[in-house]
mmCIF file of C-alpha atoms and ligand atoms in Angstrom:
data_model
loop_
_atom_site.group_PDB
_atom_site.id
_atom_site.type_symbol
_atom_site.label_atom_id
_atom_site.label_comp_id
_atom_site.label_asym_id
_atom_site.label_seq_id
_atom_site.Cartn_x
_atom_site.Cartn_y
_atom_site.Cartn_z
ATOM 1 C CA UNK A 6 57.846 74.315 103.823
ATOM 2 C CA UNK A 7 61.512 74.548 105.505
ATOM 3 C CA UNK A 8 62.715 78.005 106.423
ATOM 4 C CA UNK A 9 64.556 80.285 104.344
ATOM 5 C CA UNK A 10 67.412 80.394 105.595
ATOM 6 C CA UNK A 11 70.332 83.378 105.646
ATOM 7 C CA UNK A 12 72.691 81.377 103.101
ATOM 8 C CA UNK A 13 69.637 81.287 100.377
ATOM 9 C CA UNK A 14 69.136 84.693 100.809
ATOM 10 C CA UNK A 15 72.740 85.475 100.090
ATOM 11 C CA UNK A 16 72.095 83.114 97.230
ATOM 12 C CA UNK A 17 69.262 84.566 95.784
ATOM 13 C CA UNK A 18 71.115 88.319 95.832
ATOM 14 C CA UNK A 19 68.365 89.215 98.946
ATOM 15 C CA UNK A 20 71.296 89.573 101.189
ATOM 16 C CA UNK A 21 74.773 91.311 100.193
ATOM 17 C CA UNK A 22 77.896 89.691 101.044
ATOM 18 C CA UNK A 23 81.752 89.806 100.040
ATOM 19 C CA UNK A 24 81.986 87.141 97.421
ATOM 20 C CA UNK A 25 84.782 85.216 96.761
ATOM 21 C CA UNK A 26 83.689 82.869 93.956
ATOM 22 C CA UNK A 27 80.654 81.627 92.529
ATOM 23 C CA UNK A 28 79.752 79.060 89.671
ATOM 24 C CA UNK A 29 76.852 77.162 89.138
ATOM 25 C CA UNK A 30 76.665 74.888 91.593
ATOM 26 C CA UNK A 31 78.463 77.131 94.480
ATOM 27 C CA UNK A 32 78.958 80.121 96.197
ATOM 28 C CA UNK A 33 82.219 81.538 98.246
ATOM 29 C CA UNK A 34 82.348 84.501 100.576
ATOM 30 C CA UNK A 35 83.733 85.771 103.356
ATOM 31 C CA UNK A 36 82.630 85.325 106.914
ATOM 32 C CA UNK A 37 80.451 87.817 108.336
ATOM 33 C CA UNK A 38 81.929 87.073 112.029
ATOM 34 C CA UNK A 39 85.288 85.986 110.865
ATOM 35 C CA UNK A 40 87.181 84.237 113.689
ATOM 36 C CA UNK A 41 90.272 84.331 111.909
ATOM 37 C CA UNK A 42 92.092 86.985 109.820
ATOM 38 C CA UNK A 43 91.231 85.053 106.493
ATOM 39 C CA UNK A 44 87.400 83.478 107.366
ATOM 40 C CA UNK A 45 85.150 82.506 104.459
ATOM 41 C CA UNK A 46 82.822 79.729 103.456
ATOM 42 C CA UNK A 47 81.763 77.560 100.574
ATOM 43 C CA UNK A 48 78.118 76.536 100.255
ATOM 44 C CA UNK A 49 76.556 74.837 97.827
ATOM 45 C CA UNK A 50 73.238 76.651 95.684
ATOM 46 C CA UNK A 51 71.487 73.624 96.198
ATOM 47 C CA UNK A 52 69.590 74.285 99.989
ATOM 48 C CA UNK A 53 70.919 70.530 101.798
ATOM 49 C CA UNK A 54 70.507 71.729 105.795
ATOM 50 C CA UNK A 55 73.900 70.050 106.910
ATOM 51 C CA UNK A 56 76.504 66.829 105.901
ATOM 52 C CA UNK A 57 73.872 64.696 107.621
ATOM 53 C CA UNK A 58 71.700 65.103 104.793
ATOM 54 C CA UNK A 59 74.208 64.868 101.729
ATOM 55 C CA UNK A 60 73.556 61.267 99.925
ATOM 56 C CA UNK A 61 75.954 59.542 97.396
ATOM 57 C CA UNK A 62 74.381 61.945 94.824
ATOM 58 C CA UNK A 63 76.362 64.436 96.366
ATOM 59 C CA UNK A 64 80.311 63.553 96.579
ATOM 60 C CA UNK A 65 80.808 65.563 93.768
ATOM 61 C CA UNK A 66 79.463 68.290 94.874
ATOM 62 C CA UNK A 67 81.121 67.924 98.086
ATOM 63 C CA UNK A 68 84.720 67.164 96.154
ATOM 64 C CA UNK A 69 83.879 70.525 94.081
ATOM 65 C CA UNK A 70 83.108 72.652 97.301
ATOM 66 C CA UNK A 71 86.212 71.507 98.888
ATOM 67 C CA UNK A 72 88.531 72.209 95.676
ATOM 68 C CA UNK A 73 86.826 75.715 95.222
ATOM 69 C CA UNK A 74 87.696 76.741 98.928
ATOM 70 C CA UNK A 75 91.464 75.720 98.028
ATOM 71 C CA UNK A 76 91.691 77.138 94.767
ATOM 72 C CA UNK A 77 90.779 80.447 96.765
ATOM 73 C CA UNK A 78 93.167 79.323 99.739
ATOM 74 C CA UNK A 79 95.831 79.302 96.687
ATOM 75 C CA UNK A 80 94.995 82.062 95.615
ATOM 76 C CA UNK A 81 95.242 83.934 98.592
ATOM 77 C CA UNK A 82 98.812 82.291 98.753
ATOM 78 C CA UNK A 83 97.924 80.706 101.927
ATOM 79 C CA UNK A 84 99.807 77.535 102.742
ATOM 80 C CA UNK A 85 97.874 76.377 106.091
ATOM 81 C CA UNK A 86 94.438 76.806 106.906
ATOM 82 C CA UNK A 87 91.490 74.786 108.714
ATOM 83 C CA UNK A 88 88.551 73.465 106.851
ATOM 84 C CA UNK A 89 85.364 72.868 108.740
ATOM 85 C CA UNK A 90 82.047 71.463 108.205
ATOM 86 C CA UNK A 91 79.773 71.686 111.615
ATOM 87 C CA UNK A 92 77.056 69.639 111.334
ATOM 88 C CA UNK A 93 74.340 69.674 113.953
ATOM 89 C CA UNK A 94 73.524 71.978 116.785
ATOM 90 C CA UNK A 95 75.875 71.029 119.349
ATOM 91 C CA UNK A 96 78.210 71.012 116.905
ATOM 92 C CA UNK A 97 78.327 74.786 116.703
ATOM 93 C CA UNK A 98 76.136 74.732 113.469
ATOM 94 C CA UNK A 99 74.091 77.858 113.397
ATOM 95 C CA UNK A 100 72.940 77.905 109.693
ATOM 96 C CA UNK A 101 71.036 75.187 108.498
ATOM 97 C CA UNK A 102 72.694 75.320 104.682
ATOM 98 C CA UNK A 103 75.888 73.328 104.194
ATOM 99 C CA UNK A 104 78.691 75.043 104.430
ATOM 100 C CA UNK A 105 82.383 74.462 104.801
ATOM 101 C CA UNK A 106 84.569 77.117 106.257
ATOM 102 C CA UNK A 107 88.024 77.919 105.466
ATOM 103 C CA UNK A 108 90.223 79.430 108.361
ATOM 104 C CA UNK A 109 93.452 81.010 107.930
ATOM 105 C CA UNK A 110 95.946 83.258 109.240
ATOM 106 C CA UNK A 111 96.754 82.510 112.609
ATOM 107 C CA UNK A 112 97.699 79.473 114.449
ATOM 108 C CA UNK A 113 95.129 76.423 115.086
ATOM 109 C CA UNK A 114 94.974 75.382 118.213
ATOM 110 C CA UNK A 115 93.818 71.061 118.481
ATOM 111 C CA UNK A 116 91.992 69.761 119.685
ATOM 112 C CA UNK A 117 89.175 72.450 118.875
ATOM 113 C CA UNK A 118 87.014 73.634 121.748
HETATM 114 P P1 LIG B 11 78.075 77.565 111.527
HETATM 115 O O1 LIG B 11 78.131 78.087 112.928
HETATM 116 O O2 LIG B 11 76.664 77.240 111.109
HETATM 117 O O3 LIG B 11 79.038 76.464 111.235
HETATM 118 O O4 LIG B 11 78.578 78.753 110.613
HETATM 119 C C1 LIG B 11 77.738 79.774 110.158
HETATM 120 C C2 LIG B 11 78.622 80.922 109.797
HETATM 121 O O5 LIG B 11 77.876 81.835 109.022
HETATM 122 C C3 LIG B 11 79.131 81.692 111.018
HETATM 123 O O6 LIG B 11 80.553 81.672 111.041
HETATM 124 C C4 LIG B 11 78.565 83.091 110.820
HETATM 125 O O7 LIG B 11 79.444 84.105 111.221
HETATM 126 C C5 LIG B 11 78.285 83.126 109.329
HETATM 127 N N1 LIG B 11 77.189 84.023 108.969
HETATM 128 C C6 LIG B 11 75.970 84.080 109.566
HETATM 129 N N2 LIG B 11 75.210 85.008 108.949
HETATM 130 C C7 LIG B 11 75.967 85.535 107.957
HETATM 131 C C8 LIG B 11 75.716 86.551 106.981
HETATM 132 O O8 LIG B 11 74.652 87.159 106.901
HETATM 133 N N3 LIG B 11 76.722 86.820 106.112
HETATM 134 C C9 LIG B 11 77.925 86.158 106.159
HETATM 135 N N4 LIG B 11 78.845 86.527 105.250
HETATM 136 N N5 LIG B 11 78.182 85.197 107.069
HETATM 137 C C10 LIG B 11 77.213 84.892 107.958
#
């Protein structure tokens, strides 16, 4: 059985965090490291460890999680911010849960290190 991993917890209420949004199918909230002044991340409920993994099935999920990070993004009257999905290890992924993160709030440098 595949590892529990720190995004389910925060799912299942085990683990607090400062949410942003939540419906059935996803969950927003800010990160925990934030490496901007506005950080957060959209994952989805369902557990799928990375992009890699996502199948046709799943473009609407993936078109929902995208419009739910800028429907916060709006909200938070931002008008530029970075979206980012690692995917993979050497990719910088450290949680094996899809997620997309939302940066904001200071400039972007490109290409990303
Ligand atoms: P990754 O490196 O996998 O793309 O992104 C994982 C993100 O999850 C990191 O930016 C990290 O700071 C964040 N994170 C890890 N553990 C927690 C936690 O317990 N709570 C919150 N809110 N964020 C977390």
């Amino acid at each position: 059985m595949a590892s529990t991993t720190i995004f389910q917890k925060i799912i299942n209420g085990e683990i607090p965090c400062e949410k942003l949004y939540e419906d059935d199918l996803c969950l927003a909230f800010n990160d925990i490291s934030a490496q901007a002044p506005i950080h957060y991340l959209v994952i989805p409920k369902t557990p799928i460890p990375s992009l890699r993994e996502c199948k046709n099935l799943d473009k609407n999920l993936l078109g929902h999680l995208i419009l739910v990070g800028q429907k916060i993004a709006k909200e938070k009257k931002l008008s530029n911010w970075r979206t980012v999905i690692n995917t993979g290890a050497e990719s910088g992924q450290t949680v094996f849960h899809l997620h997309i993160h939302f940066l904001s709030g200071r400039a972007m440098l490109w290409p990303p290190g």
